[in-house]
Short mmCIF file of C-alpha atoms in Angstrom, two decimals:
data_model
loop_
_atom_site.label_atom_id
_atom_site.label_comp_id
_atom_site.label_asym_id
_atom_site.label_seq_id
_atom_site.Cartn_x
_atom_site.Cartn_y
_atom_site.Cartn_z
CA UNK P 17 -7.62 75.42 368.86
CA UNK P 18 -5.04 73.58 366.76
CA UNK P 19 -3.25 75.24 363.87
CA UNK P 20 -5.01 72.86 361.48
CA UNK P 21 -8.43 73.82 362.88
CA UNK P 22 -7.59 77.52 362.79
CA UNK P 23 -6.51 77.28 359.15
CA UNK P 24 -9.74 75.49 358.25
CA UNK P 25 -11.90 78.15 359.95
CA UNK P 26 -10.02 81.00 358.29
CA UNK P 27 -10.18 79.30 354.88
CA UNK P 28 -13.89 78.53 355.22
CA UNK P 29 -14.65 82.10 356.30
CA UNK P 30 -12.66 83.61 353.41
CA UNK P 31 -14.36 81.31 350.89
CA UNK P 32 -17.77 82.24 352.25
CA UNK P 33 -17.02 85.96 352.01
CA UNK P 34 -15.71 85.67 348.45
CA UNK P 35 -18.68 83.59 347.38
CA UNK P 36 -21.10 86.06 348.92
CA UNK P 37 -19.36 88.95 347.18
CA UNK P 38 -19.37 87.16 343.85
CA UNK P 39 -22.98 86.03 344.12
CA UNK P 40 -24.40 89.37 345.24
CA UNK P 41 -26.62 90.79 342.53
CA UNK P 42 -26.87 94.46 341.77
CA UNK P 43 -30.25 95.82 342.86
CA UNK P 44 -32.79 95.86 340.05
CA UNK P 45 -33.28 99.32 338.60
CA UNK P 46 -36.70 100.86 339.03
CA UNK P 47 -38.68 103.74 337.60
CA UNK P 48 -39.28 106.89 339.61
CA UNK P 49 -42.65 105.41 340.58
CA UNK P 50 -41.00 102.22 341.88
CA UNK P 51 -41.77 99.84 339.00
CA UNK P 52 -38.90 97.42 338.15
CA UNK P 53 -37.43 98.05 334.71
CA UNK P 54 -37.29 95.48 331.91
CA UNK P 55 -33.63 95.90 330.99
CA UNK P 56 -33.33 99.65 330.30
CA UNK P 57 -37.03 100.01 329.48
CA UNK P 58 -40.30 100.55 331.29
CA UNK P 59 -42.28 97.28 331.05
CA UNK P 60 -45.04 97.15 328.44
CA UNK P 61 -47.77 96.07 330.86
CA UNK P 62 -47.44 99.00 333.26
CA UNK P 63 -50.29 101.50 333.23
CA UNK P 64 -50.77 105.16 334.06
CA UNK P 65 -48.53 104.84 337.13
CA UNK P 66 -45.46 105.12 334.86
CA UNK P 67 -46.82 107.77 332.48
CA UNK P 68 -44.45 110.44 333.77
CA UNK P 69 -41.40 108.15 334.19
CA UNK P 70 -38.17 108.34 332.18
CA UNK P 71 -35.46 105.82 333.10
CA UNK P 72 -32.93 108.16 331.54
CA UNK P 73 -33.82 111.83 331.87
CA UNK P 74 -31.27 114.37 330.63
CA UNK P 75 -33.00 117.15 332.53
CA UNK P 76 -32.00 115.52 335.83
CA UNK P 77 -28.86 113.61 334.79
CA UNK P 78 -25.94 114.98 336.81
CA UNK P 79 -23.40 113.63 334.28
CA UNK P 80 -24.51 116.21 331.73
CA UNK P 81 -22.78 119.54 332.06
CA UNK P 82 -23.15 123.01 330.58
CA UNK P 83 -21.53 122.10 327.26
CA UNK P 84 -23.19 122.68 323.91
CA UNK P 85 -23.73 118.95 323.46
CA UNK P 86 -25.42 118.56 326.85
CA UNK P 87 -27.69 121.49 326.09
CA UNK P 88 -28.61 119.91 322.72
CA UNK P 89 -29.40 116.60 324.42
CA UNK P 90 -31.68 118.32 326.94
CA UNK P 91 -33.45 120.33 324.24
CA UNK P 92 -33.85 117.20 322.13
CA UNK P 93 -35.61 115.54 325.07
CA UNK P 94 -37.91 118.54 325.46
CA UNK P 95 -38.73 118.45 321.72
CA UNK P 96 -39.39 114.72 321.95
CA UNK P 97 -41.84 115.07 324.82
CA UNK P 98 -43.48 118.33 323.68
CA UNK P 99 -42.96 118.57 319.93
CA UNK P 100 -45.67 121.14 319.10
CA UNK P 101 -44.41 123.42 321.87
CA UNK P 102 -40.66 123.10 321.25
CA UNK P 103 -40.61 122.67 317.46
CA UNK P 104 -43.71 124.57 316.40
CA UNK P 105 -42.45 125.58 312.94
CA UNK P 106 -42.22 121.93 311.90
CA UNK P 107 -45.30 120.68 313.72
CA UNK P 108 -48.59 121.82 312.19
CA UNK P 109 -50.08 118.76 313.89
CA UNK P 110 -50.62 118.42 317.64
CA UNK P 111 -48.70 115.16 317.83
CA UNK P 112 -45.55 114.72 319.94
CA UNK P 113 -42.85 112.13 319.33
CA UNK P 114 -43.67 110.61 322.73
CA UNK P 115 -47.32 110.03 321.75
CA UNK P 116 -46.09 107.01 319.77
CA UNK P 117 -42.67 106.41 321.36
CA UNK P 118 -43.98 106.40 324.93
CA UNK P 119 -41.96 107.57 327.94
CA UNK P 120 -39.45 109.47 325.85
CA UNK P 121 -38.80 106.43 323.66
CA UNK P 122 -37.99 104.28 326.68
CA UNK P 123 -41.01 101.99 326.99
CA UNK P 124 -41.06 98.34 325.97
CA UNK P 125 -43.15 97.48 322.90
CA UNK P 126 -43.95 101.13 322.28
CA UNK P 127 -41.42 101.78 319.51
CA UNK P 128 -38.51 102.19 321.99
CA UNK P 129 -35.47 104.09 320.73
CA UNK P 130 -32.87 103.09 323.32
CA UNK P 131 -29.78 101.82 321.46
CA UNK P 132 -31.32 102.43 318.03
CA UNK P 133 -28.92 105.20 316.94
CA UNK P 134 -26.14 102.64 316.46
CA UNK P 135 -28.15 100.96 313.68
CA UNK P 136 -27.90 103.91 311.30
CA UNK P 137 -27.36 104.28 308.42
CA UNK P 138 -29.89 101.62 307.44
CA UNK P 139 -32.02 100.86 304.41
CA UNK P 140 -35.42 102.52 304.23
CA UNK P 141 -37.90 100.54 302.13
CA UNK P 142 -40.30 103.42 301.64
CA UNK P 143 -37.65 105.65 300.09
CA UNK P 144 -35.54 102.86 298.60
CA UNK P 145 -32.22 104.20 299.92
CA UNK P 146 -29.95 104.31 302.94
CA UNK P 147 -31.13 106.59 305.73
CA UNK P 148 -29.06 108.36 308.34
CA UNK P 149 -30.57 109.02 311.76
CA UNK P 150 -31.13 112.60 310.66
CA UNK P 151 -32.99 111.42 307.55
CA UNK P 152 -35.27 109.31 309.73
CA UNK P 153 -36.05 112.22 312.04
CA UNK P 154 -36.83 114.48 309.06
CA UNK P 155 -39.20 111.78 307.81
CA UNK P 156 -41.00 111.78 311.16
CA UNK P 157 -41.38 115.55 311.01
CA UNK P 158 -42.77 115.65 307.47
CA UNK P 159 -45.13 112.71 308.04
CA UNK P 160 -46.05 112.10 311.69
CA UNK P 161 -45.83 115.80 312.58
CA UNK P 162 -47.29 116.81 309.19
CA UNK P 163 -44.56 119.39 308.55
CA UNK P 164 -45.61 119.42 304.89
CA UNK P 165 -48.86 121.01 306.06
CA UNK P 166 -47.10 124.39 305.90
CA UNK P 167 -46.95 124.04 302.12
CA UNK P 168 -50.71 124.42 301.93
CA UNK P 169 -50.43 128.01 303.22
CA UNK P 170 -47.71 129.01 300.77
CA UNK P 171 -48.76 131.23 297.92
CA UNK P 172 -47.62 131.38 294.28
CA UNK P 173 -43.93 132.07 293.76
CA UNK P 174 -42.94 131.06 297.31
CA UNK P 175 -40.78 128.07 296.36
CA UNK P 176 -37.76 129.24 298.37
CA UNK P 177 -39.91 129.85 301.42
CA UNK P 178 -41.44 126.41 301.04
CA UNK P 179 -38.05 124.77 301.16
CA UNK P 180 -37.06 126.87 304.17
CA UNK P 181 -40.25 125.84 305.93
CA UNK P 182 -39.49 122.12 305.71
CA UNK P 183 -37.02 120.39 308.06
CA UNK P 184 -33.65 119.13 306.84
CA UNK P 185 -30.88 117.11 308.43
CA UNK P 186 -29.16 120.36 309.41
CA UNK P 187 -32.22 121.97 311.04
CA UNK P 188 -31.48 122.76 314.69
CA UNK P 189 -34.50 120.80 315.89
CA UNK P 190 -33.41 117.70 313.94
CA UNK P 191 -29.88 117.97 315.32
CA UNK P 192 -31.19 118.28 318.88
CA UNK P 193 -33.38 115.20 318.49
CA UNK P 194 -30.39 113.35 317.00
CA UNK P 195 -28.35 114.31 320.07
CA UNK P 196 -31.01 112.98 322.46
CA UNK P 197 -31.57 109.70 320.58
CA UNK P 198 -27.80 109.17 320.29
CA UNK P 199 -27.49 109.83 324.03
CA UNK P 200 -30.05 107.06 324.61
CA UNK P 201 -27.66 104.72 322.77
CA UNK P 202 -24.62 105.36 324.97
CA UNK P 203 -23.11 102.05 326.00
CA UNK P 204 -24.89 100.13 323.21
CA UNK P 205 -22.99 98.13 320.63
CA UNK P 206 -22.84 99.83 317.25
CA UNK P 207 -24.46 97.74 314.53
CA UNK P 208 -26.19 95.38 316.96
CA UNK P 209 -29.96 95.55 316.73
CA UNK P 210 -31.43 95.95 320.23
CA UNK P 211 -33.52 92.93 321.22
CA UNK P 212 -36.44 95.19 322.10
CA UNK P 213 -36.61 96.73 318.62
CA UNK P 214 -39.38 95.50 316.33
CA UNK P 215 -41.32 93.79 319.11
CA UNK P 216 -44.50 95.83 318.61
CA UNK P 217 -45.59 93.90 315.53
CA UNK P 218 -48.33 91.34 315.00
CA UNK P 219 -47.13 87.97 313.74
CA UNK P 220 -47.65 87.56 310.00
CA UNK P 221 -49.73 84.43 310.58
CA UNK P 222 -52.22 86.50 312.57
CA UNK P 223 -52.63 89.30 310.03
CA UNK P 224 -56.14 89.64 308.61
CA UNK P 225 -56.39 90.58 304.91
CA UNK P 226 -57.16 94.29 304.70
CA UNK P 227 -60.33 93.65 302.71
CA UNK P 228 -61.66 91.49 305.56
CA UNK P 229 -61.05 94.04 308.31
CA UNK P 230 -64.18 95.48 309.88
CA UNK P 231 -63.94 99.23 310.53
CA UNK P 232 -67.44 99.41 312.13
CA UNK P 233 -66.41 96.64 314.53
CA UNK P 234 -63.23 98.60 315.21
CA UNK P 235 -65.35 101.65 316.01
CA UNK P 236 -67.37 99.65 318.53
CA UNK P 237 -64.17 98.50 320.21
CA UNK P 238 -62.79 102.03 320.13
CA UNK P 239 -65.87 103.47 321.83
CA UNK P 240 -65.77 100.73 324.43
CA UNK P 241 -62.04 100.60 325.18
CA UNK P 242 -60.31 103.76 323.97
CA UNK P 243 -62.43 106.85 324.68
CA UNK P 244 -61.25 107.32 328.28
CA UNK P 245 -57.97 108.67 326.92
CA UNK P 246 -58.77 109.51 323.29
CA UNK P 247 -62.35 110.81 323.58
CA UNK P 248 -65.20 109.87 321.28
CA UNK P 249 -63.85 112.32 318.70
CA UNK P 250 -60.35 110.83 318.76
CA UNK P 251 -58.77 114.18 319.63
CA UNK P 252 -57.45 113.20 323.06
CA UNK P 253 -58.42 113.81 326.69
CA UNK P 254 -55.98 115.65 328.97
CA UNK P 255 -54.78 113.69 332.01
CA UNK P 256 -52.67 116.01 334.13
CA UNK P 257 -50.14 117.53 331.75
CA UNK P 258 -50.38 114.57 329.34
CA UNK P 259 -52.69 114.36 326.35
CA UNK P 260 -52.75 111.75 323.58
CA UNK P 261 -52.16 113.10 320.10
CA UNK P 262 -55.18 113.38 317.78
CA UNK P 263 -55.85 110.11 315.99
CA UNK P 264 -57.49 111.69 312.95
CA UNK P 265 -58.52 115.05 311.59
CA UNK P 266 -56.43 118.10 310.62
CA UNK P 267 -54.25 117.98 313.76
CA UNK P 268 -53.22 114.33 313.36
CA UNK P 269 -50.43 112.59 311.45
CA UNK P 270 -50.76 112.73 307.68
CA UNK P 271 -51.58 109.85 305.33
CA UNK P 272 -47.92 109.23 304.48
CA UNK P 273 -46.94 108.45 308.06
CA UNK P 274 -46.07 105.00 309.35
CA UNK P 275 -49.13 105.05 311.61
CA UNK P 276 -51.27 105.46 308.47
CA UNK P 277 -50.46 101.83 307.70
CA UNK P 278 -53.04 99.54 309.32
CA UNK P 279 -50.72 96.72 310.40
CA UNK P 280 -48.12 99.15 311.76
CA UNK P 281 -50.71 100.99 313.84
CA UNK P 282 -52.29 97.70 314.93
CA UNK P 283 -48.95 96.54 316.35
CA UNK P 284 -48.72 99.62 318.55
CA UNK P 285 -52.34 99.26 319.65
CA UNK P 286 -51.92 95.55 320.40
CA UNK P 287 -49.09 95.96 322.92
CA UNK P 288 -49.28 99.55 324.18
CA UNK P 289 -53.04 100.17 324.35
CA UNK P 290 -55.44 100.67 326.02
CA UNK P 291 -53.12 102.63 328.30
CA UNK P 292 -55.09 101.59 331.38
CA UNK P 293 -54.85 97.90 330.42
CA UNK P 294 -52.12 97.48 327.78
CA UNK P 295 -51.98 94.19 325.94
CA UNK P 296 -55.59 93.30 326.68
CA UNK P 297 -56.76 93.59 323.07
CA UNK P 298 -56.33 90.54 320.84
CA UNK P 299 -54.43 90.57 317.54
CA UNK P 300 -57.76 90.61 315.71
CA UNK P 301 -59.26 93.40 317.81
CA UNK P 302 -56.19 95.61 317.42
CA UNK P 303 -56.39 95.28 313.63
CA UNK P 304 -60.08 96.21 313.54
CA UNK P 305 -59.41 99.27 315.70
CA UNK P 306 -56.52 100.28 313.44
CA UNK P 307 -58.76 99.86 310.39
CA UNK P 308 -61.32 102.18 311.99
CA UNK P 309 -58.75 104.85 312.87
CA UNK P 310 -57.25 104.71 309.39
CA UNK P 311 -60.64 104.96 307.75
CA UNK P 312 -60.89 108.51 309.09
CA UNK P 313 -59.79 111.67 307.26
CA UNK P 314 -56.38 113.15 307.93
CA UNK P 315 -53.95 115.56 306.23
CA UNK P 316 -52.56 114.52 302.88
CA UNK P 317 -48.84 113.93 302.42
CA UNK P 318 -48.11 115.66 299.09
CA UNK P 319 -45.19 113.45 298.06
CA UNK P 320 -46.75 109.99 298.23
CA UNK P 321 -45.97 109.49 294.54
CA UNK P 322 -42.28 109.42 295.47
CA UNK P 323 -42.71 106.56 297.95
CA UNK P 324 -42.21 102.85 297.19
CA UNK P 325 -40.62 103.45 293.82
CA UNK P 326 -38.20 100.55 294.21
CA UNK P 327 -40.13 98.42 296.70
CA UNK P 328 -43.59 96.90 296.51
CA UNK P 329 -46.38 99.00 297.99
CA UNK P 330 -47.43 97.38 301.31
CA UNK P 331 -50.96 96.00 301.26
CA UNK P 332 -51.93 97.93 304.40
CA UNK P 333 -51.02 101.35 302.94
CA UNK P 334 -54.67 102.22 302.52
CA UNK P 335 -54.16 105.90 301.75
CA UNK P 336 -52.03 105.17 298.67
CA UNK P 337 -53.39 104.58 295.18
CA UNK P 338 -52.90 100.94 294.25
CA UNK P 339 -50.25 100.34 291.60
#
């Protein structure tokens, strides 16, 4: 073989190797059950097969050590996935954070929280002020977990005890949840809204005026499509060690929660439910189901008069007095 031929072969081989190395793609990440991830999230259309999956799980993450911060992150995850059990003093309801933010806040179009910590502080329309991440978590406790329900059991002259009973930004449970949610944002760009945030909403052009929503029709759809997991009474059916949170009644979220808004709840229903066939309900059907669920009784949030003082009351806030 001539020197010229040898040089050509060597050069061709080296180019091929470099091209192959440069073109090789990293293997697509999958859930523990083998489902390919959508970015860092579990895809919205997966069903019960991924119910127990967490793409990032601090309980099994070998990079976390025995430090105080690592322990807080792990406890925050346990609170998130079993709020009544791990944060009982602030959870008169039987709702867990992961009942709405599925898969530990790591599921597409189910209010995912991956990368969200870097967006705080941000403006909160309901309160008309800037919110820290801790403020937002406190809000979830007092509304979605109905922490204000403890005030109903307080007697005369127990003002100090009432304040002690409510969560604050320095409560250990709030700090642990902050640690977990911040851990989910590691590697994310601060101040850059994740592309997957705000994707569980129904387009404004498809919103039906509240007065035209049909709660009885929503009930029919609920009984047909939702009772396998939620039961006919809306209180939830256990599947293994998972159980949906109550959708109404004394153990559900209170009437000041985000889910007590029809369009907000409809967005979650539209893309995350029914859990055995997510995304199969139409925009219209999801709104009727949400109208039915939010026509039912639930605990009262005692400070609704303090909400929307600087912003217009949303039309779908059906539990609020019109003003």
